[in-house]
Tab-separated table of C-alpha atoms and ligand atoms in Angstrom:
chain	number	residue	atom	x	y	z
A	1	MET	CA	-31.775	-61.454	-135.729
A	2	ALA	CA	-34.987	-61.357	-137.785
A	3	LEU	CA	-35.083	-63.419	-140.980
A	4	ARG	CA	-35.112	-61.096	-143.986
A	5	VAL	CA	-38.011	-62.230	-146.174
A	6	VAL	CA	-38.859	-60.801	-149.593
A	7	LEU	CA	-42.478	-61.505	-150.507
A	8	LEU	CA	-42.802	-61.310	-154.265
A	9	GLY	CA	-46.383	-60.626	-155.349
A	10	ALA	CA	-47.269	-59.367	-151.876
A	11	THR	CA	-50.385	-57.510	-153.048
A	12	GLY	CA	-51.951	-60.539	-154.746
A	13	VAL	CA	-54.738	-62.661	-153.268
A	14	PHE	CA	-52.343	-65.259	-151.878
A	15	GLY	CA	-49.399	-62.902	-151.359
A	16	SER	CA	-51.480	-60.625	-149.181
A	17	ARG	CA	-52.631	-63.571	-147.051
A	18	ILE	CA	-49.006	-64.495	-146.439
A	19	ALA	CA	-48.187	-60.817	-145.821
A	20	SER	CA	-50.863	-60.539	-143.160
A	21	ARG	CA	-49.566	-63.659	-141.377
A	22	LEU	CA	-45.952	-62.432	-141.345
A	23	ALA	CA	-46.467	-58.708	-140.694
A	24	GLY	CA	-46.005	-57.635	-137.113
A	25	ASP	CA	-44.010	-60.776	-136.272
A	26	ALA	CA	-40.610	-59.765	-134.914
A	27	ARG	CA	-39.035	-62.951	-136.279
A	28	PHE	CA	-39.280	-61.526	-139.796
A	29	ALA	CA	-37.864	-58.412	-141.471
A	30	LEU	CA	-40.274	-58.112	-144.372
A	31	VAL	CA	-39.969	-56.647	-147.848
A	32	PHE	CA	-43.147	-56.462	-149.924
A	33	ALA	CA	-42.251	-56.642	-153.629
A	34	GLY	CA	-44.220	-56.272	-156.852
A	35	ARG	CA	-44.626	-53.989	-159.829
A	36	HIS	CA	-46.596	-51.179	-158.206
A	37	GLN	CA	-45.099	-49.124	-155.394
A	38	ALA	CA	-48.396	-47.478	-154.442
A	39	SER	CA	-50.246	-50.760	-153.892
A	40	LEU	CA	-47.308	-52.170	-151.907
A	41	GLU	CA	-47.326	-49.095	-149.656
A	42	ALA	CA	-51.119	-49.332	-149.294
A	43	LEU	CA	-50.773	-52.961	-148.155
A	44	ARG	CA	-48.125	-51.979	-145.613
A	45	GLU	CA	-50.428	-49.277	-144.286
A	46	LYS	CA	-53.406	-51.615	-144.137
A	47	LEU	CA	-51.401	-54.164	-142.154
A	48	GLY	CA	-50.111	-51.448	-139.839
A	49	ASP	CA	-46.473	-52.566	-139.817
A	50	ALA	CA	-44.281	-49.540	-140.547
A	51	SER	CA	-41.140	-51.682	-140.342
A	52	VAL	CA	-41.988	-53.387	-143.659
A	53	ASP	CA	-39.868	-52.265	-146.635
A	54	VAL	CA	-41.370	-52.113	-150.100
A	55	ALA	CA	-39.554	-52.763	-153.378
A	56	GLU	CA	-40.833	-52.138	-156.864
A	57	LEU	CA	-39.612	-54.895	-159.149
A	58	ASP	CA	-40.753	-56.889	-162.137
A	59	VAL	CA	-39.775	-60.558	-162.371
A	60	ASN	CA	-39.586	-60.195	-166.148
A	61	HIS	CA	-37.078	-57.336	-166.066
A	62	ALA	CA	-33.421	-58.004	-166.793
A	63	SER	CA	-32.443	-56.146	-163.617
A	64	LEU	CA	-34.171	-58.749	-161.400
A	65	PRO	CA	-31.022	-60.560	-160.125
A	66	ASP	CA	-29.320	-57.275	-159.181
A	67	ARG	CA	-32.415	-55.811	-157.578
A	68	LEU	CA	-33.093	-58.933	-155.552
A	69	ALA	CA	-29.452	-59.137	-154.452
A	70	ARG	CA	-29.608	-55.523	-153.244
A	71	LEU	CA	-32.512	-56.454	-150.970
A	72	GLN	CA	-30.205	-58.970	-149.226
A	73	PRO	CA	-32.920	-61.599	-148.722
A	74	GLN	CA	-32.508	-64.745	-146.671
A	75	LEU	CA	-35.792	-66.132	-148.004
A	76	ILE	CA	-37.782	-65.186	-151.083
A	77	ILE	CA	-41.422	-66.260	-151.257
A	78	HIS	CA	-42.498	-66.114	-154.892
A	79	THR	CA	-46.251	-65.767	-155.441
A	80	ALA	CA	-46.143	-63.722	-158.664
A	81	GLY	CA	-47.831	-66.210	-160.990
A	82	PRO	CA	-48.967	-67.491	-163.337
A	83	PHE	CA	-46.094	-69.976	-163.167
A	84	GLN	CA	-47.141	-71.790	-166.331
A	85	GLY	CA	-44.597	-70.632	-168.904
A	86	GLN	CA	-42.270	-68.995	-166.354
A	87	ASP	CA	-38.613	-69.919	-166.269
A	88	TYR	CA	-36.537	-70.234	-163.091
A	89	ARG	CA	-35.029	-66.740	-163.078
A	90	VAL	CA	-36.336	-65.950	-159.585
A	91	ALA	CA	-35.061	-69.205	-158.076
A	92	GLU	CA	-31.739	-68.802	-159.912
A	93	ALA	CA	-31.398	-65.242	-158.637
A	94	CYS	CA	-32.048	-66.569	-155.119
A	95	ILE	CA	-29.275	-69.142	-155.367
A	96	ALA	CA	-26.962	-66.453	-156.767
A	97	CYS	CA	-27.590	-64.105	-153.843
A	98	ALA	CA	-27.474	-66.886	-151.199
A	99	SER	CA	-31.173	-66.795	-150.380
A	100	ASP	CA	-33.584	-69.673	-149.833
A	101	TYR	CA	-36.552	-69.848	-152.210
A	102	ILE	CA	-40.123	-71.081	-151.976
A	103	ASP	CA	-43.024	-70.610	-154.388
A	104	LEU	CA	-46.728	-71.359	-154.749
A	105	ALA	CA	-46.444	-72.747	-158.261
A	106	ASP	CA	-49.182	-74.973	-159.621
A	107	GLY	CA	-47.711	-75.255	-163.137
A	108	ARG	CA	-47.031	-78.925	-163.879
A	109	VAL	CA	-43.932	-78.390	-166.005
A	110	PHE	CA	-42.636	-75.633	-163.731
A	111	VAL	CA	-42.900	-77.674	-160.522
A	112	THR	CA	-41.548	-80.939	-161.896
A	113	GLY	CA	-38.714	-79.115	-163.700
A	114	ILE	CA	-37.401	-77.303	-160.610
A	115	GLU	CA	-35.466	-80.500	-159.874
A	116	ARG	CA	-32.790	-79.284	-162.278
A	117	LEU	CA	-31.786	-76.523	-159.825
A	118	GLN	CA	-31.361	-78.875	-156.893
A	119	ARG	CA	-27.690	-79.657	-157.445
A	120	ARG	CA	-26.769	-75.961	-157.648
A	121	ALA	CA	-28.963	-75.176	-154.652
A	122	LYS	CA	-27.368	-77.961	-152.608
A	123	GLU	CA	-23.844	-76.855	-153.521
A	124	ALA	CA	-24.755	-73.314	-152.448
A	125	GLY	CA	-26.372	-74.639	-149.253
A	126	ARG	CA	-29.739	-73.155	-150.231
A	127	LEU	CA	-33.288	-74.510	-150.085
A	128	VAL	CA	-35.347	-74.381	-153.294
A	129	VAL	CA	-38.992	-75.446	-152.991
A	130	ALA	CA	-41.680	-75.251	-155.668
A	131	GLY	CA	-45.389	-75.974	-155.263
A	132	ALA	CA	-45.716	-75.129	-151.568
A	133	SER	CA	-49.453	-74.674	-151.770
A	134	THR	CA	-52.656	-76.669	-152.200
A	135	VAL	CA	-51.140	-78.690	-155.014
A	136	PRO	CA	-48.880	-80.583	-154.757
A	137	ALA	CA	-47.872	-79.831	-151.144
A	138	LEU	CA	-51.192	-80.135	-149.300
A	139	SER	CA	-52.654	-82.683	-151.696
A	140	SER	CA	-49.698	-85.058	-151.185
A	141	ALA	CA	-49.780	-84.412	-147.424
A	142	VAL	CA	-53.414	-85.569	-147.406
A	143	VAL	CA	-52.564	-88.741	-149.326
A	144	ASP	CA	-49.600	-89.408	-147.006
A	145	ALA	CA	-51.801	-88.912	-143.955
A	146	LEU	CA	-54.498	-91.285	-145.250
A	147	ARG	CA	-52.047	-93.824	-146.644
A	148	PRO	CA	-51.670	-95.972	-143.465
A	149	ARG	CA	-55.407	-96.693	-143.484
A	150	PHE	CA	-55.100	-98.767	-146.661
A	151	ARG	CA	-53.259	-102.005	-147.325
A	152	THR	CA	-52.673	-100.970	-150.957
A	153	LEU	CA	-53.528	-97.931	-152.976
A	154	HIS	CA	-55.299	-98.735	-156.222
A	155	SER	CA	-56.221	-95.229	-157.293
A	156	ILE	CA	-56.132	-91.651	-156.099
A	157	GLU	CA	-58.682	-89.071	-157.123
A	158	HIS	CA	-58.668	-85.629	-155.629
A	159	ALA	CA	-60.769	-82.570	-156.283
A	160	ILE	CA	-60.735	-79.058	-154.906
A	161	ASN	CA	-63.662	-76.716	-154.573
A	162	PRO	CA	-62.527	-73.213	-153.649
A	163	GLY	CA	-66.003	-71.768	-153.051
A	164	ASN	CA	-67.694	-69.010	-154.969
A	165	GLN	CA	-67.224	-66.341	-152.305
A	166	THR	CA	-63.427	-66.495	-152.197
A	167	PRO	CA	-61.577	-63.705	-154.023
A	168	ARG	CA	-59.986	-64.587	-157.353
A	169	GLY	CA	-56.563	-63.333	-158.373
A	170	ASP	CA	-55.740	-62.611	-162.013
A	171	ALA	CA	-52.785	-64.999	-161.849
A	172	THR	CA	-54.882	-67.889	-160.527
A	173	VAL	CA	-57.545	-67.348	-163.169
A	174	ALA	CA	-54.878	-67.144	-165.902
A	175	SER	CA	-53.262	-70.327	-164.531
A	176	ILE	CA	-56.374	-72.451	-164.487
A	177	LEU	CA	-57.869	-71.198	-167.753
A	178	GLY	CA	-54.576	-71.584	-169.617
A	179	TYR	CA	-55.099	-75.324	-170.159
A	180	CYS	CA	-58.802	-75.192	-170.947
A	181	GLY	CA	-59.477	-77.663	-173.777
A	182	ARG	CA	-55.797	-78.635	-174.034
A	183	PRO	CA	-54.684	-82.292	-173.877
A	184	ILE	CA	-53.472	-83.398	-170.437
A	185	ARG	CA	-51.439	-86.538	-169.788
A	186	ILE	CA	-52.962	-88.625	-166.984
A	187	TRP	CA	-51.874	-91.969	-165.483
A	188	ARG	CA	-55.011	-94.096	-165.679
A	189	ALA	CA	-55.586	-97.851	-165.583
A	190	GLY	CA	-51.856	-98.489	-165.459
A	191	ARG	CA	-50.800	-96.380	-168.422
A	192	TRP	CA	-50.546	-92.810	-169.643
A	193	ASN	CA	-53.734	-91.517	-171.232
A	194	HIS	CA	-54.976	-88.145	-172.374
A	195	ALA	CA	-57.823	-86.076	-171.028
A	196	PHE	CA	-58.661	-82.460	-171.863
A	197	GLY	CA	-58.451	-79.440	-169.572
A	198	TRP	CA	-61.707	-78.668	-167.746
A	199	MET	CA	-63.477	-81.447	-169.623
A	200	SER	CA	-64.637	-84.927	-168.514
A	201	GLY	CA	-66.787	-82.997	-166.016
A	202	LYS	CA	-68.658	-84.961	-163.383
A	203	PRO	CA	-70.549	-84.259	-160.175
A	204	GLN	CA	-68.518	-84.659	-156.988
A	205	VAL	CA	-69.931	-84.897	-153.480
A	206	PHE	CA	-68.142	-82.661	-150.982
A	207	PRO	CA	-69.069	-82.363	-147.277
A	208	PHE	CA	-70.821	-79.093	-148.146
A	209	GLY	CA	-72.747	-80.335	-151.190
A	210	ARG	CA	-72.550	-81.547	-154.750
A	211	ARG	CA	-70.323	-79.664	-157.191
A	212	ARG	CA	-69.212	-80.227	-160.754
A	213	VAL	CA	-65.479	-80.875	-161.208
A	214	GLY	CA	-63.250	-81.084	-164.292
A	215	VAL	CA	-59.725	-82.165	-165.206
A	216	CYS	CA	-56.886	-79.795	-164.251
A	217	GLU	CA	-53.253	-79.723	-165.388
A	218	ILE	CA	-51.378	-79.876	-162.080
A	219	PRO	CA	-47.978	-81.186	-160.915
A	220	ASP	CA	-49.645	-84.049	-158.999
A	221	LEU	CA	-50.327	-85.805	-162.305
A	222	ASP	CA	-46.594	-86.468	-162.667
A	223	LEU	CA	-45.566	-86.498	-159.021
A	224	PHE	CA	-48.199	-88.879	-157.644
A	225	PRO	CA	-47.469	-91.810	-160.005
A	226	ALA	CA	-43.794	-91.469	-159.009
A	227	ARG	CA	-44.477	-91.064	-155.284
A	228	TYR	CA	-47.162	-93.764	-155.038
A	229	PRO	CA	-45.958	-96.310	-157.602
A	230	GLU	CA	-48.493	-98.992	-156.592
A	231	VAL	CA	-51.332	-96.839	-157.930
B	301	NAP	N1	-50.146	-74.513	-156.118
B	301	NAP	C1	-51.367	-74.151	-155.707
B	301	NAP	O1	-52.170	-74.964	-155.232
B	301	NAP	C2	-51.754	-72.717	-155.739
B	301	NAP	C3	-52.725	-72.222	-154.874
B	301	NAP	C4	-53.012	-70.890	-154.896
B	301	NAP	C5	-52.379	-70.049	-155.801
B	301	NAP	N2	-51.442	-70.576	-156.640
B	301	NAP	C6	-50.749	-69.722	-157.610
B	301	NAP	O2	-50.259	-68.578	-156.953
B	301	NAP	C7	-50.188	-67.521	-157.898
B	301	NAP	C8	-50.738	-66.260	-157.269
B	301	NAP	O3	-52.138	-66.298	-157.252
B	301	NAP	P1	-53.013	-65.035	-156.829
B	301	NAP	O4	-54.429	-65.466	-156.923
B	301	NAP	O5	-52.503	-64.504	-155.546
B	301	NAP	O6	-52.681	-64.008	-158.017
B	301	NAP	P2	-52.820	-62.436	-158.068
B	301	NAP	O7	-53.847	-61.974	-157.085
B	301	NAP	O8	-53.015	-62.063	-159.500
B	301	NAP	O9	-51.415	-61.900	-157.540
B	301	NAP	C9	-50.270	-61.852	-158.340
B	301	NAP	C10	-49.264	-60.950	-157.633
B	301	NAP	O10	-48.052	-60.942	-158.384
B	301	NAP	C11	-47.693	-59.591	-158.725
B	301	NAP	N3	-47.089	-59.647	-160.056
B	301	NAP	C12	-47.701	-59.980	-161.213
B	301	NAP	N4	-46.832	-59.954	-162.224
B	301	NAP	C13	-45.647	-59.583	-161.684
B	301	NAP	C14	-44.355	-59.366	-162.235
B	301	NAP	N5	-44.125	-59.499	-163.540
B	301	NAP	N6	-43.362	-59.007	-161.406
B	301	NAP	C15	-43.577	-58.849	-160.067
B	301	NAP	N7	-44.780	-59.047	-159.494
B	301	NAP	C16	-45.799	-59.402	-160.303
B	301	NAP	C17	-49.005	-58.812	-158.680
B	301	NAP	O11	-48.820	-57.443	-158.341
B	301	NAP	P3	-48.580	-56.302	-159.436
B	301	NAP	O12	-49.521	-56.590	-160.552
B	301	NAP	O13	-48.850	-55.027	-158.690
B	301	NAP	O14	-47.137	-56.454	-159.805
B	301	NAP	C18	-49.699	-59.510	-157.518
B	301	NAP	O15	-49.220	-58.973	-156.300
B	301	NAP	C19	-50.941	-67.993	-159.130
B	301	NAP	O16	-50.026	-68.317	-160.157
B	301	NAP	C20	-51.686	-69.224	-158.670
B	301	NAP	O17	-51.883	-70.158	-159.700
B	301	NAP	C21	-51.121	-71.869	-156.607
């Protein structure tokens, strides 16, 4: 039996990458979901998988729990950001309709706060995962992988350079500009300090050249001090 997967935000930059990896794979019965039927159908056509269902739905609409339940998902992949300022209605609807849930959230408060659903998810036998993307999932995986090379960790600094040629989704741009100039709590020199979004810029050497980086409000800022307490 194929796993029934609802991909929320399927037409977005990241949603469509996931869609293209899952389409045509017999292990998955896919539903592309988002606010615009025509663009969902166009994506299905482009990927050439006529077995994909499409569902028009808005995460902000009161009918969301009912509409998701009617799709009978076993897994919902939520990519419809920005997650900053979102509540947990999608994850809660997943638990209610006995589906697992995974999202790409990069919102600091959103990702750290998902913990509060864990008890309900566990009782329902469901998996609820937030932040399954570059941060904090890949970033912490990199630190974990490098960790054995060091006797102690004194500090962790990580920077991402997405490249100027990569497409930009509205939700990603809204996410990363939302904290521009705003105060950001950072664990530095053994105590909590403040920096400001996209400020404290400095040049960073990457394998492909020198780029300017700035401070971002991401879940790692809370999760790393807890996960790597010696830092
Ligand atoms: N954690 C990380 O490291 C990381 C990495 C990459 C991306 N992200 C996050 O992933 C999210 C997606 O990024 P993206 O660049 O793919 O954004 P995007 O291209 O703007 O895609 C957003 C998708 O969500 C849909 N959508 C928007 N509002 C909706 C609503 N109210 N109800 C249902 N669907 C809705 C959009 O389709 P319609 O407008 O047609 O509904 C679109 O398909 C962003 O929040 C970004 O910050 C996180």
